[in-house]
Amino acid sequence: MTEFNSKQIEIINITEKLFAEKGFDGTSIREIAKAAEINVAMVSYYFGSKEKLLEAIILYRVSAFGVMLENLQNEPISPIEKVKKYICFYIKRIYENKDIYQILHFEIVNQKRTSDFPFFSEIKRKNLQLLENIIAEGKNSAIFKPKCNTVLIPTLIIGTFSQFYNNKKFYQEMLNLNDEASFEHYILNDFIEEITNVILGMLIK
């Protein structure tokens, strides 16, 4: 994982919020510099360009997930427990980093810059391989079905979360989640449990 210094991380955090609010094209380097209380030249010094800054945001947020997967793979727990922890961690990470996922969703839907970031696809492939290793462990132990499509698991998680979160007001009314705290509690507890049940239903014999 690339190391960023404290000032770079501060700029990444500020820019992430600006990109999420205004979009990549709607945010200027000047706005980023003003929000970060630095001069425009410093943004170029640290990152090179606005495109490279977006790349740094993605790298900073997404690559850390691989570290978690590597650690999870080596934990002395059953494949089922590993999958449960994976789902829980993934949903919490999406929720805590909504801004970057909003940026990625916009860029991908509009077929913009993420297609020019081969490193992003490489990180996703590596993370998927780590998940496949966990699923393979369950298959070899005759716990999981011999045929189950691991590729669909991250898609199912992030797709369901995006649908739920992007229709927040509707689901708040449907589930009687009257404030932000109850909505957050639902996501980090009931929502995780329901998605876990769906995915384990796909996997367990």
Coordinates of C-alpha atoms in Angstrom, one line a residue:
M1 CA 0.0 0.0 0.0
T2 CA 1.4 3.4 -1.0
E3 CA 2.3 5.6 2.0
F4 CA 1.0 9.1 2.2
N5 CA 2.2 11.8 4.6
S6 CA -0.2 13.7 6.9
K7 CA -0.6 16.6 4.5
Q8 CA -1.4 14.4 1.6
I9 CA -4.0 12.5 3.7
E10 CA -5.5 15.9 4.7
I11 CA -5.8 16.9 1.0
I12 CA -7.2 13.5 0.1
N13 CA -9.9 13.7 2.7
I14 CA -10.9 17.3 1.7
T15 CA -10.8 16.5 -2.0
E16 CA -12.9 13.3 -1.6
K17 CA -15.7 15.4 0.0
L18 CA -15.5 18.0 -2.8
F19 CA -15.6 15.4 -5.5
A20 CA -18.6 13.6 -3.9
E21 CA -20.5 16.9 -3.6
K22 CA -19.6 18.5 -6.9
G23 CA -18.2 15.7 -9.0
F24 CA -14.7 15.4 -10.5
D25 CA -15.4 17.8 -13.4
G26 CA -17.2 20.3 -11.1
T27 CA -14.3 20.7 -8.7
S28 CA -11.3 22.8 -9.6
I29 CA -7.8 22.6 -8.3
R30 CA -8.2 26.1 -7.0
E31 CA -11.2 25.0 -4.9
I32 CA -9.2 22.1 -3.5
A33 CA -6.3 24.4 -2.6
K34 CA -8.6 26.9 -0.9
A35 CA -10.4 24.2 1.1
A36 CA -7.0 22.6 2.1
E37 CA -5.6 26.1 2.9
I38 CA -2.6 25.6 0.6
N39 CA -1.5 27.2 -2.7
V40 CA -2.4 25.6 -6.0
A41 CA 1.2 24.7 -6.7
M42 CA 1.2 22.4 -3.6
V43 CA -1.5 20.2 -5.1
S44 CA 0.6 19.7 -8.2
Y45 CA 3.7 19.1 -6.0
Y46 CA 2.0 16.4 -3.9
F47 CA -0.1 14.7 -6.7
G48 CA 0.8 16.0 -10.1
S49 CA -2.7 16.6 -11.4
K50 CA -6.4 16.4 -10.5
E51 CA -6.5 13.0 -12.2
K52 CA -3.6 11.7 -10.1
L53 CA -5.3 13.1 -7.0
L54 CA -8.4 11.1 -7.8
E55 CA -6.2 8.1 -8.3
A56 CA -4.6 8.7 -4.9
I57 CA -8.0 8.9 -3.2
I58 CA -9.0 5.5 -4.7
L59 CA -5.7 3.9 -3.8
Y60 CA -5.8 5.2 -0.3
R61 CA -9.3 4.0 0.4
V62 CA -9.5 0.7 -1.6
S63 CA -6.0 -0.8 -1.1
A64 CA -6.5 -1.0 2.7
F65 CA -9.3 -3.5 2.2
G66 CA -6.8 -6.0 0.8
V67 CA -4.7 -5.8 4.0
M68 CA -7.8 -6.8 5.9
L69 CA -8.5 -9.7 3.6
E70 CA -4.9 -10.9 3.9
N71 CA -5.2 -10.9 7.7
L72 CA -8.7 -12.5 7.6
Q73 CA -7.5 -15.3 5.3
N74 CA -5.0 -16.3 8.0
E75 CA -7.3 -16.2 11.0
P76 CA -7.9 -19.6 12.8
I77 CA -11.7 -19.5 12.3
S78 CA -14.0 -21.4 10.0
P79 CA -14.7 -20.3 6.4
I80 CA -18.3 -19.4 7.4
E81 CA -17.0 -17.0 10.2
K82 CA -14.5 -15.6 7.7
V83 CA -17.3 -14.8 5.2
K84 CA -19.4 -13.2 8.0
K85 CA -16.4 -11.0 9.0
Y86 CA -15.8 -10.1 5.4
I87 CA -19.4 -9.0 4.8
C88 CA -19.5 -7.1 8.1
F89 CA -16.2 -5.3 7.4
Y90 CA -17.1 -4.6 3.8
I91 CA -20.5 -3.0 4.6
K92 CA -19.0 -1.0 7.4
R93 CA -16.2 0.2 5.2
I94 CA -18.6 1.2 2.4
Y95 CA -20.8 3.1 4.9
E96 CA -17.8 4.9 6.5
N97 CA -16.4 5.8 3.1
K98 CA -19.6 6.7 1.3
D99 CA -17.9 9.6 -0.5
I100 CA -15.4 7.6 -2.4
Y101 CA -18.0 5.0 -3.4
Q102 CA -20.2 7.8 -4.6
I103 CA -17.3 9.1 -6.7
L104 CA -16.5 5.7 -8.1
H105 CA -20.2 5.0 -8.9
F106 CA -20.4 8.3 -10.9
E107 CA -17.2 7.7 -12.8
I108 CA -18.1 4.1 -13.7
V109 CA -21.7 4.8 -14.7
N110 CA -20.5 7.6 -16.9
Q111 CA -17.6 5.5 -18.2
K112 CA -15.1 8.2 -17.2
R113 CA -11.7 8.1 -15.7
T114 CA -11.8 4.9 -13.7
S115 CA -11.4 2.9 -16.9
D116 CA -8.0 4.7 -17.3
F117 CA -6.8 3.5 -13.9
P118 CA -5.3 -0.1 -14.5
F119 CA -4.2 -0.1 -10.9
F120 CA -7.8 0.0 -9.7
S121 CA -8.7 -3.1 -11.6
E122 CA -5.6 -4.8 -10.3
I123 CA -6.5 -4.0 -6.7
K124 CA -10.0 -5.4 -7.3
R125 CA -8.6 -8.5 -8.9
K126 CA -6.2 -9.0 -6.0
N127 CA -9.0 -8.5 -3.4
L128 CA -11.3 -10.9 -5.3
Q129 CA -8.6 -13.5 -5.3
L130 CA -8.2 -13.2 -1.6
L131 CA -12.0 -13.7 -1.2
E132 CA -11.8 -16.7 -3.6
N133 CA -9.2 -18.2 -1.4
I134 CA -11.5 -18.1 1.6
I135 CA -14.4 -19.6 -0.5
A136 CA -12.1 -22.3 -1.8
E137 CA -11.2 -23.2 1.8
G138 CA -15.0 -23.7 2.5
K139 CA -15.3 -25.8 -0.7
N140 CA -12.4 -28.0 0.3
S141 CA -13.9 -28.5 3.7
A142 CA -17.2 -29.5 2.0
I143 CA -19.0 -26.6 3.8
F144 CA -19.6 -24.6 0.7
K145 CA -21.2 -25.7 -2.6
P146 CA -18.7 -26.8 -5.2
K147 CA -20.2 -24.3 -7.7
C148 CA -20.8 -20.8 -6.4
N149 CA -19.8 -17.6 -8.1
T150 CA -17.5 -15.6 -5.9
V151 CA -17.4 -12.7 -8.4
L152 CA -21.0 -11.8 -7.5
I153 CA -20.4 -11.5 -3.8
P154 CA -18.9 -7.9 -3.8
T155 CA -21.3 -6.9 -6.5
L156 CA -24.3 -8.1 -4.4
I157 CA -23.0 -6.3 -1.3
I158 CA -22.2 -2.9 -2.9
G159 CA -25.2 -3.0 -5.2
T160 CA -27.7 -3.7 -2.4
F161 CA -26.1 -1.1 -0.2
S162 CA -26.2 1.5 -2.9
Q163 CA -29.8 0.8 -3.7
F164 CA -30.7 1.1 0.0
Y165 CA -28.6 4.2 0.8
N166 CA -29.6 6.1 -2.4
N167 CA -33.3 5.6 -1.5
K168 CA -32.7 6.5 2.2
K169 CA -35.9 8.5 2.7
F170 CA -38.1 5.7 1.3
Y171 CA -36.5 3.0 3.5
Q172 CA -36.6 5.3 6.5
E173 CA -40.4 5.6 6.1
M174 CA -40.8 1.9 5.3
L175 CA -38.8 0.7 8.3
N176 CA -39.8 3.4 10.7
L177 CA -36.2 4.7 11.0
N178 CA -37.1 8.2 12.2
D179 CA -33.6 9.7 12.6
E180 CA -30.0 9.4 11.4
A181 CA -29.0 7.3 14.4
S182 CA -31.7 4.7 13.9
F183 CA -30.8 4.5 10.1
E184 CA -27.2 4.0 10.9
H185 CA -28.0 1.4 13.6
Y186 CA -30.1 -0.5 11.0
I187 CA -27.3 -0.5 8.4
L188 CA -24.6 -1.7 10.9
N189 CA -26.8 -4.4 12.4
D190 CA -30.0 -5.6 10.7
F191 CA -28.8 -4.8 7.2
I192 CA -25.5 -6.6 7.7
E193 CA -27.3 -9.6 9.1
E194 CA -29.8 -9.8 6.2
I195 CA -27.1 -9.5 3.5
T196 CA -25.0 -12.1 5.4
N197 CA -28.0 -14.6 5.4
V198 CA -28.4 -14.1 1.7
I199 CA -24.8 -14.7 0.8
L200 CA -24.4 -17.6 3.1
G201 CA -27.5 -19.1 1.5
M202 CA -25.7 -18.9 -1.8
L203 CA -22.6 -20.6 -0.4
I204 CA -23.6 -23.2 2.2
K205 CA -24.6 -26.7 1.1

